[in-house]
Tab-separated table of C-alpha atoms and ligand atoms in Angstrom:
chain	number	residue	atom	x	y	z
A	6	MET	CA	19.397	1.132	-8.787
A	7	ILE	CA	20.680	4.295	-7.194
A	8	ASP	CA	18.856	7.542	-7.853
A	9	GLY	CA	20.197	11.019	-8.300
A	10	CYS	CA	20.104	11.613	-4.514
A	11	GLY	CA	22.033	8.400	-3.755
A	12	ARG	CA	19.000	6.460	-2.596
A	13	ILE	CA	18.909	2.700	-3.326
A	14	ILE	CA	15.626	1.918	-5.133
A	15	ASP	CA	14.692	-1.746	-4.330
A	16	HIS	CA	10.971	-1.555	-3.491
A	17	LEU	CA	8.140	-1.694	-5.996
A	18	ARG	CA	4.400	-0.993	-5.533
A	19	LEU	CA	2.556	-2.616	-8.372
A	20	SER	CA	-0.992	-1.532	-9.081
A	21	LEU	CA	-2.933	-4.395	-10.567
A	22	THR	CA	-6.081	-2.511	-11.168
A	23	ASP	CA	-7.414	1.028	-10.251
A	24	ARG	CA	-10.796	-0.472	-9.709
A	25	CYS	CA	-12.031	-0.931	-6.046
A	26	ASN	CA	-15.059	-2.370	-4.438
A	27	LEU	CA	-14.967	0.407	-1.895
A	28	ALA	CA	-14.590	4.215	-2.394
A	29	CYS	CA	-12.893	5.413	0.760
A	30	ARG	CA	-13.612	9.075	1.284
A	31	TYR	CA	-10.007	10.203	1.433
A	32	CYS	CA	-9.041	8.113	-1.684
A	33	ALA	CA	-11.890	8.236	-4.158
A	34	PRO	CA	-13.970	11.147	-5.277
A	35	GLU	CA	-17.627	10.640	-4.639
A	36	HIS	CA	-18.605	11.386	-8.245
A	37	GLY	CA	-16.707	11.070	-11.526
A	38	ALA	CA	-15.836	8.288	-14.018
A	39	LEU	CA	-15.289	4.840	-12.562
A	40	PRO	CA	-11.745	3.661	-13.022
A	41	ARG	CA	-11.349	0.525	-15.151
A	42	ASP	CA	-7.616	0.090	-15.890
A	43	ARG	CA	-6.196	-3.362	-15.299
A	44	LEU	CA	-2.610	-4.525	-15.730
A	45	ASP	CA	-2.325	-7.470	-17.967
A	46	ALA	CA	-0.965	-10.245	-15.869
A	47	GLN	CA	1.753	-11.230	-18.422
A	48	LEU	CA	2.970	-7.629	-18.487
A	49	ALA	CA	2.802	-7.398	-14.603
A	50	TYR	CA	5.049	-10.523	-14.458
A	51	ALA	CA	7.412	-9.273	-17.181
A	52	ILE	CA	7.819	-5.875	-15.315
A	53	VAL	CA	8.612	-7.527	-11.993
A	54	HIS	CA	10.929	-10.036	-13.691
A	55	TRP	CA	12.758	-7.234	-15.470
A	56	LEU	CA	13.087	-5.056	-12.392
A	57	ALA	CA	14.115	-7.878	-10.143
A	58	THR	CA	16.677	-9.660	-12.419
A	59	ARG	CA	18.185	-6.540	-14.020
A	60	HIS	CA	17.665	-3.714	-11.453
A	61	GLY	CA	17.852	-5.247	-8.026
A	62	VAL	CA	14.181	-4.775	-6.920
A	63	ARG	CA	13.667	-7.100	-3.951
A	64	HIS	CA	10.371	-6.085	-2.334
A	65	VAL	CA	7.195	-6.226	-4.291
A	66	ARG	CA	3.849	-5.134	-2.970
A	67	LEU	CA	0.740	-5.798	-5.090
A	68	THR	CA	-1.769	-3.117	-4.647
A	69	GLY	CA	-4.385	-1.048	-6.466
A	70	GLY	CA	-7.309	-0.136	-6.436
A	71	GLU	CA	-8.180	-3.417	-4.898
A	72	PRO	CA	-5.773	-6.192	-6.082
A	73	LEU	CA	-8.158	-8.923	-5.073
A	74	LEU	CA	-10.344	-7.898	-7.940
A	75	HIS	CA	-7.755	-8.792	-10.577
A	76	PRO	CA	-9.107	-12.033	-12.308
A	77	HIS	CA	-5.590	-13.501	-12.682
A	78	LEU	CA	-4.190	-12.702	-9.314
A	79	ILE	CA	-3.592	-16.139	-7.968
A	80	PRO	CA	-1.604	-17.505	-11.068
A	81	LEU	CA	0.306	-14.209	-11.059
A	82	VAL	CA	1.300	-14.566	-7.384
A	83	GLU	CA	2.355	-18.163	-8.160
A	84	ARG	CA	4.609	-17.095	-10.958
A	85	LEU	CA	6.103	-14.147	-8.989
A	86	SER	CA	6.669	-16.189	-5.890
A	87	ARG	CA	8.964	-18.414	-7.943
A	88	LEU	CA	11.224	-15.482	-8.839
A	89	GLY	CA	14.262	-16.316	-6.807
A	90	ASP	CA	15.410	-12.644	-6.717
A	91	LEU	CA	12.607	-11.321	-4.478
A	92	HIS	CA	13.027	-11.112	-0.756
A	93	GLU	CA	9.403	-10.312	-0.148
A	94	LEU	CA	6.066	-10.560	-2.060
A	95	THR	CA	3.175	-8.858	-0.218
A	96	LEU	CA	-0.243	-7.467	-1.038
A	97	THR	CA	-2.319	-4.586	0.269
A	98	THR	CA	-6.117	-5.126	0.537
A	99	ASN	CA	-9.234	-3.748	2.023
A	100	GLY	CA	-9.981	-7.300	3.053
A	101	GLN	CA	-13.580	-7.340	1.803
A	102	SER	CA	-13.057	-10.591	-0.081
A	103	LEU	CA	-9.947	-11.871	1.718
A	104	THR	CA	-11.746	-14.681	3.509
A	105	GLN	CA	-12.311	-16.527	0.188
A	106	ARG	CA	-8.734	-15.851	-1.067
A	107	ALA	CA	-6.439	-16.056	1.915
A	108	ALA	CA	-5.559	-19.750	1.755
A	109	ALA	CA	-5.063	-19.728	-2.001
A	110	LEU	CA	-2.860	-16.665	-1.839
A	111	ARG	CA	-0.657	-18.313	0.791
A	112	ALA	CA	-0.567	-21.543	-1.306
A	113	ALA	CA	0.473	-19.563	-4.332
A	114	GLY	CA	3.438	-18.212	-2.322
A	115	LEU	CA	2.358	-14.803	-1.111
A	116	ASP	CA	4.348	-13.865	2.047
A	117	ARG	CA	1.970	-11.680	3.947
A	118	VAL	CA	-0.786	-9.042	3.622
A	119	ASN	CA	-1.437	-5.547	4.741
A	120	VAL	CA	-5.123	-4.971	5.442
A	121	SER	CA	-6.739	-1.519	5.637
A	122	LEU	CA	-9.031	-1.043	8.647
A	123	ASP	CA	-9.883	2.497	9.709
A	124	THR	CA	-12.615	1.658	12.308
A	125	LEU	CA	-14.162	-1.219	14.118
A	126	ASP	CA	-17.566	0.377	14.061
A	127	PRO	CA	-19.884	-0.996	11.391
A	128	GLN	CA	-21.659	2.301	10.625
A	129	ARG	CA	-18.434	4.395	10.625
A	130	PHE	CA	-16.771	1.696	8.388
A	131	ALA	CA	-19.663	1.943	5.827
A	132	GLN	CA	-19.423	5.712	6.021
A	133	VAL	CA	-15.708	6.057	5.414
A	134	THR	CA	-15.631	3.355	2.732
A	135	ARG	CA	-18.952	4.384	1.209
A	136	GLY	CA	-20.672	1.074	1.697
A	137	GLY	CA	-18.130	-1.473	3.052
A	138	ASN	CA	-18.841	-4.161	5.537
A	139	VAL	CA	-16.549	-4.183	8.547
A	140	GLN	CA	-17.422	-7.760	9.448
A	141	ARG	CA	-16.044	-8.914	6.127
A	142	THR	CA	-12.724	-7.138	6.667
A	143	LEU	CA	-12.427	-8.438	10.239
A	144	ALA	CA	-13.136	-11.968	8.955
A	145	GLY	CA	-10.578	-11.379	6.188
A	146	ILE	CA	-7.970	-10.528	8.748
A	147	GLU	CA	-8.719	-13.750	10.813
A	148	ALA	CA	-8.575	-15.761	7.567
A	149	ALA	CA	-5.170	-14.237	6.652
A	150	LEU	CA	-3.853	-15.177	10.131
A	151	ALA	CA	-5.248	-18.678	9.862
A	152	ALA	CA	-3.637	-19.088	6.394
A	153	GLY	CA	-0.293	-17.898	7.685
A	154	LEU	CA	-0.008	-14.603	5.719
A	155	THR	CA	1.934	-13.359	8.768
A	156	PRO	CA	2.698	-11.035	10.314
A	157	VAL	CA	-0.530	-9.459	9.187
A	158	ARG	CA	-0.288	-5.635	9.139
A	159	ILE	CA	-3.365	-3.585	9.801
A	160	ASN	CA	-3.196	-0.150	8.210
A	161	VAL	CA	-5.232	2.560	9.865
A	162	VAL	CA	-5.581	6.039	8.401
A	163	ALA	CA	-6.147	8.369	11.330
A	164	GLN	CA	-8.915	10.897	10.582
A	165	ARG	CA	-10.209	13.633	12.766
A	166	GLY	CA	-13.809	13.387	13.647
A	167	LEU	CA	-14.007	9.740	12.262
A	168	ASN	CA	-11.661	7.509	14.174
A	169	ASP	CA	-9.301	9.677	16.229
A	170	HIS	CA	-11.027	8.546	19.546
A	171	GLU	CA	-10.829	4.863	18.484
A	172	LEU	CA	-7.084	4.445	17.650
A	173	ALA	CA	-6.232	2.559	20.815
A	174	ASP	CA	-9.192	0.252	20.442
A	175	ILE	CA	-8.141	-0.680	16.950
A	176	ALA	CA	-4.571	-1.245	18.263
A	177	ALA	CA	-5.960	-3.456	20.950
A	178	TRP	CA	-8.074	-5.520	18.474
A	179	GLY	CA	-5.052	-6.103	16.275
A	180	LEU	CA	-2.592	-6.836	19.095
A	181	ALA	CA	-4.915	-9.368	20.613
A	182	ARG	CA	-4.637	-11.297	17.350
A	183	GLY	CA	-0.888	-10.925	16.788
A	184	CYS	CA	-1.115	-8.245	14.096
A	185	THR	CA	1.191	-5.287	13.604
A	186	VAL	CA	-1.048	-2.216	13.684
A	187	ARG	CA	0.220	0.815	11.717
A	188	PHE	CA	-1.328	4.323	11.960
A	189	LEU	CA	-0.979	6.509	8.954
A	190	GLU	CA	-1.416	10.305	8.651
A	191	VAL	CA	-3.827	11.021	5.913
A	192	MET	CA	-2.014	12.502	2.845
A	193	PRO	CA	-3.489	15.473	1.101
A	194	ILE	CA	-3.206	14.188	-2.467
A	195	GLY	CA	-5.578	13.897	-5.354
A	196	PRO	CA	-8.740	15.861	-5.900
A	197	LEU	CA	-9.709	15.528	-2.312
A	198	ALA	CA	-6.453	17.062	-0.863
A	199	HIS	CA	-8.101	20.225	0.368
A	200	VAL	CA	-10.852	18.304	2.204
A	201	MET	CA	-8.397	15.701	3.747
A	202	GLU	CA	-6.080	18.413	5.108
A	203	GLN	CA	-8.926	19.236	7.615
A	204	HIS	CA	-8.950	15.645	8.794
A	205	LEU	CA	-5.271	15.238	9.562
A	206	VAL	CA	-4.319	13.744	12.884
A	207	GLY	CA	-0.568	14.213	13.227
A	208	ALA	CA	1.935	11.638	14.471
A	209	ALA	CA	2.350	13.409	17.807
A	210	GLU	CA	-1.314	13.141	18.544
A	211	ILE	CA	-1.514	9.445	17.366
A	212	LEU	CA	1.351	8.670	19.748
A	213	ALA	CA	-0.285	10.480	22.609
A	214	ARG	CA	-3.561	8.549	22.082
A	215	LEU	CA	-1.828	5.236	21.855
A	216	SER	CA	0.323	6.064	24.903
A	217	ALA	CA	-2.673	6.712	26.974
A	218	ARG	CA	-3.363	3.033	26.778
A	219	PHE	CA	-0.036	1.265	26.101
A	220	GLN	CA	3.510	1.551	27.128
A	221	LEU	CA	5.415	2.194	23.993
A	222	ARG	CA	9.165	1.517	23.451
A	223	PRO	CA	10.620	2.569	20.079
A	224	ILE	CA	12.149	-0.082	17.986
A	225	SER	CA	14.850	0.708	15.560
A	226	ALA	CA	13.349	0.979	12.016
A	227	SER	CA	14.627	-1.366	9.267
A	228	THR	CA	15.903	0.062	6.004
A	229	GLY	CA	13.245	1.192	3.592
A	230	GLN	CA	10.688	1.327	6.200
A	231	PRO	CA	8.878	4.759	6.598
A	232	ALA	CA	7.154	3.622	9.806
A	233	VAL	CA	8.446	4.206	13.259
A	234	ASP	CA	7.565	1.111	15.132
A	235	TYR	CA	7.072	0.698	18.946
A	236	ALA	CA	6.928	-2.460	21.154
A	237	ALA	CA	3.523	-1.958	22.878
A	238	THR	CA	2.494	-3.409	26.262
A	239	GLY	CA	-0.676	-2.801	28.163
A	240	ASP	CA	-4.166	-4.238	28.710
A	241	ASP	CA	-2.552	-7.716	28.910
A	242	LEU	CA	-1.466	-7.276	25.383
A	243	ARG	CA	1.944	-6.956	23.718
A	244	GLY	CA	3.032	-6.553	20.107
A	245	VAL	CA	4.046	-3.881	17.659
A	246	VAL	CA	2.419	-0.719	16.702
A	247	GLY	CA	3.761	1.747	14.153
A	248	ILE	CA	3.223	5.319	12.952
A	249	ILE	CA	3.720	6.502	9.344
A	250	ALA	CA	3.851	10.276	9.219
A	251	PRO	CA	4.297	11.402	5.500
A	252	THR	CA	2.719	14.754	6.253
A	253	THR	CA	4.309	15.952	9.496
A	254	ARG	CA	7.586	13.932	9.272
A	255	PRO	CA	8.211	13.209	5.616
A	256	PHE	CA	10.617	10.361	4.921
A	257	CYS	CA	11.651	11.264	1.381
A	258	ALA	CA	15.334	10.876	2.226
A	259	GLN	CA	14.806	7.230	2.911
A	260	CYS	CA	12.447	6.531	0.128
A	261	ARG	CA	13.395	3.327	-1.798
A	262	ARG	CA	10.206	3.076	-3.945
A	263	LEU	CA	9.071	3.026	-7.511
A	264	ARG	CA	5.497	2.542	-8.389
A	265	VAL	CA	3.847	1.078	-11.529
A	266	THR	CA	0.253	1.987	-12.303
A	267	ALA	CA	-2.476	-0.222	-13.653
A	268	ARG	CA	-1.736	1.433	-17.024
A	269	GLY	CA	1.814	0.176	-16.965
A	270	GLN	CA	3.395	3.510	-16.230
A	271	LEU	CA	6.278	4.057	-13.867
A	272	VAL	CA	5.783	6.782	-11.130
A	273	SER	CA	8.908	7.728	-9.197
A	274	CYS	CA	7.276	9.666	-6.466
A	275	LEU	CA	3.787	9.818	-5.014
A	276	HIS	CA	3.788	13.532	-5.170
A	277	ASP	CA	5.051	13.849	-8.750
A	278	ASP	CA	2.523	13.709	-11.552
A	279	ARG	CA	5.068	12.577	-14.228
A	280	ARG	CA	4.430	9.104	-15.778
A	281	TYR	CA	6.949	6.976	-17.671
A	282	ASP	CA	5.185	4.587	-20.058
A	283	LEU	CA	6.492	1.001	-20.028
A	284	THR	CA	3.799	-0.280	-22.418
A	285	ARG	CA	5.552	1.103	-25.386
A	286	TRP	CA	8.189	-1.599	-24.747
A	287	TRP	CA	5.649	-4.339	-24.616
A	288	ASP	CA	4.576	-6.215	-27.735
A	289	GLY	CA	1.863	-8.246	-26.018
A	290	ARG	CA	4.364	-11.190	-25.320
A	291	THR	CA	7.734	-9.808	-24.272
A	292	LEU	CA	9.079	-6.634	-22.649
A	293	ASP	CA	11.929	-5.006	-24.582
A	294	SER	CA	14.253	-4.748	-21.555
A	295	THR	CA	16.865	-2.565	-23.234
A	296	GLY	CA	14.161	-0.112	-24.249
A	297	ALA	CA	12.445	-0.261	-20.863
A	298	ASP	CA	15.917	0.422	-19.221
A	299	THR	CA	15.944	3.799	-20.995
A	300	THR	CA	12.531	4.700	-19.637
A	301	LEU	CA	13.606	3.559	-16.094
A	302	ARG	CA	16.778	5.561	-16.241
A	303	THR	CA	14.839	8.652	-16.860
A	304	ALA	CA	12.228	7.898	-14.174
A	305	VAL	CA	14.876	7.179	-11.485
A	306	ALA	CA	16.939	10.255	-12.475
A	307	ASP	CA	13.810	12.432	-12.229
A	308	LYS	CA	12.819	11.032	-8.793
A	309	PRO	CA	12.484	14.189	-6.703
A	310	ALA	CA	14.576	14.618	-3.580
A	311	ALA	CA	11.465	15.489	-1.696
A	312	GLY	CA	7.742	15.150	-2.606
A	313	VAL	CA	6.449	18.675	-2.649
A	314	ALA	CA	4.440	19.153	-5.803
A	315	ALA	CA	0.591	18.595	-5.556
A	316	GLN	CA	-0.506	15.238	-6.914
A	317	PRO	CA	-3.715	15.542	-8.903
A	318	ALA	CA	-4.368	11.700	-9.040
A	319	CYS	CA	-5.909	9.870	-6.174
A	320	MET	CA	-4.245	7.081	-4.443
A	321	ARG	CA	-6.198	4.182	-6.028
A	322	SER	CA	-4.909	5.191	-9.512
A	323	LEU	CA	-1.364	5.581	-8.203
A	324	GLY	CA	-1.020	2.223	-6.443
A	325	GLY	CA	-1.332	3.141	-2.754
B	430	LIG	N1	-7.624	-1.330	-1.830
B	430	LIG	C1	-6.462	-1.685	-1.014
B	430	LIG	C2	-6.540	-1.184	0.373
B	430	LIG	O1	-7.656	-0.588	0.710
B	430	LIG	O2	-5.680	-1.356	1.161
B	430	LIG	C3	-5.175	-1.196	-1.610
B	430	LIG	C4	-5.093	0.146	-2.253
B	430	LIG	S1	-5.281	1.549	-1.065
B	430	LIG	C5	-5.120	2.887	-2.213
B	430	LIG	C6	-3.777	1.486	-0.118
B	430	LIG	C7	-3.666	2.224	1.024
B	430	LIG	O3	-3.649	3.547	0.681
B	430	LIG	C8	-4.809	1.996	2.062
B	430	LIG	O4	-4.279	1.633	3.323
B	430	LIG	C9	-5.434	3.365	2.137
B	430	LIG	O5	-5.955	3.563	3.424
B	430	LIG	C10	-4.292	4.324	1.798
B	430	LIG	N2	-4.640	5.607	1.346
B	430	LIG	C11	-5.489	5.933	0.289
B	430	LIG	N3	-5.542	7.323	0.176
B	430	LIG	C12	-4.880	7.845	1.225
B	430	LIG	C13	-4.643	9.117	1.673
B	430	LIG	N4	-5.034	10.195	0.998
B	430	LIG	N5	-3.755	9.316	2.753
B	430	LIG	C14	-3.317	8.258	3.388
B	430	LIG	N6	-3.494	6.899	3.051
B	430	LIG	C15	-4.318	6.803	1.955
């Protein structure tokens, strides 16, 4: 697939559910209706099969919400991993129930996991996630490493006043275990956009804080990767850290992504609130691929050159 700006689209973020067992303060509003959308596993498989075999999608990341909450996750991963067309099948999780699932996910054919971890401090973790248990996520990361879901990537959203002083410590924790540690600027999207703007820690500051502890040498980025990665050495540690800077250094020109929400709707850009419904082509058993192609063509043609519009939906309903 090539969009109207000449970008190759071959990455898919597939949201399996918009439910989550955490409610991170930059992602979910404190009050309001609880989400409850869940993508039917048959439809999820049909969408990936259609996009991989007819449209060249090669990288699939299962996300949410919290994808580990999907009741048919393991059989779905098993089926998806047998699709010969995919180069990579990964999953993003908060890690709260990863200890129990890591070995089964690996056995089912998942390639690796990204685990979100914004702080190592139990109280701050509970505060930012509104009730999460950091020990469970740390144990989940160890379980993913033991199961071979590697390289495990740790995603850290840098937040002023929460973890800005702790970034190098989190990097050290991850590097000591052979994880890649990626630091993300917080994105002002969803109903909390105005609040999150105040917590932004920009890429330059993240880099400065990491450089105070590690020597960093830039590594050339691979295609489709918004992160700028660095070989890090210091404190008797070596490994890879990265910075993803959607706010201060947007990477729209290199964006190769489509998203599908837990309602079965295509989203062509994180900052665009248009949705393109795929469920109208689903009869409960098969996806009408010719019909779905027409919806896809519109979504891809509409993909904005750059994400500028405000996004009213929060990340967990978009498939972060
Ligand atoms: N529940 C899973 C998890 O926690 O990784 C997957 C879904 S979560 C929405 C995916 C990623 O989006 C997480 O790494 C989270 O930190 C990130 N995220 C959510 N809202 C964000 C925001 N406003 N800015 C930056 N990253 C955000």
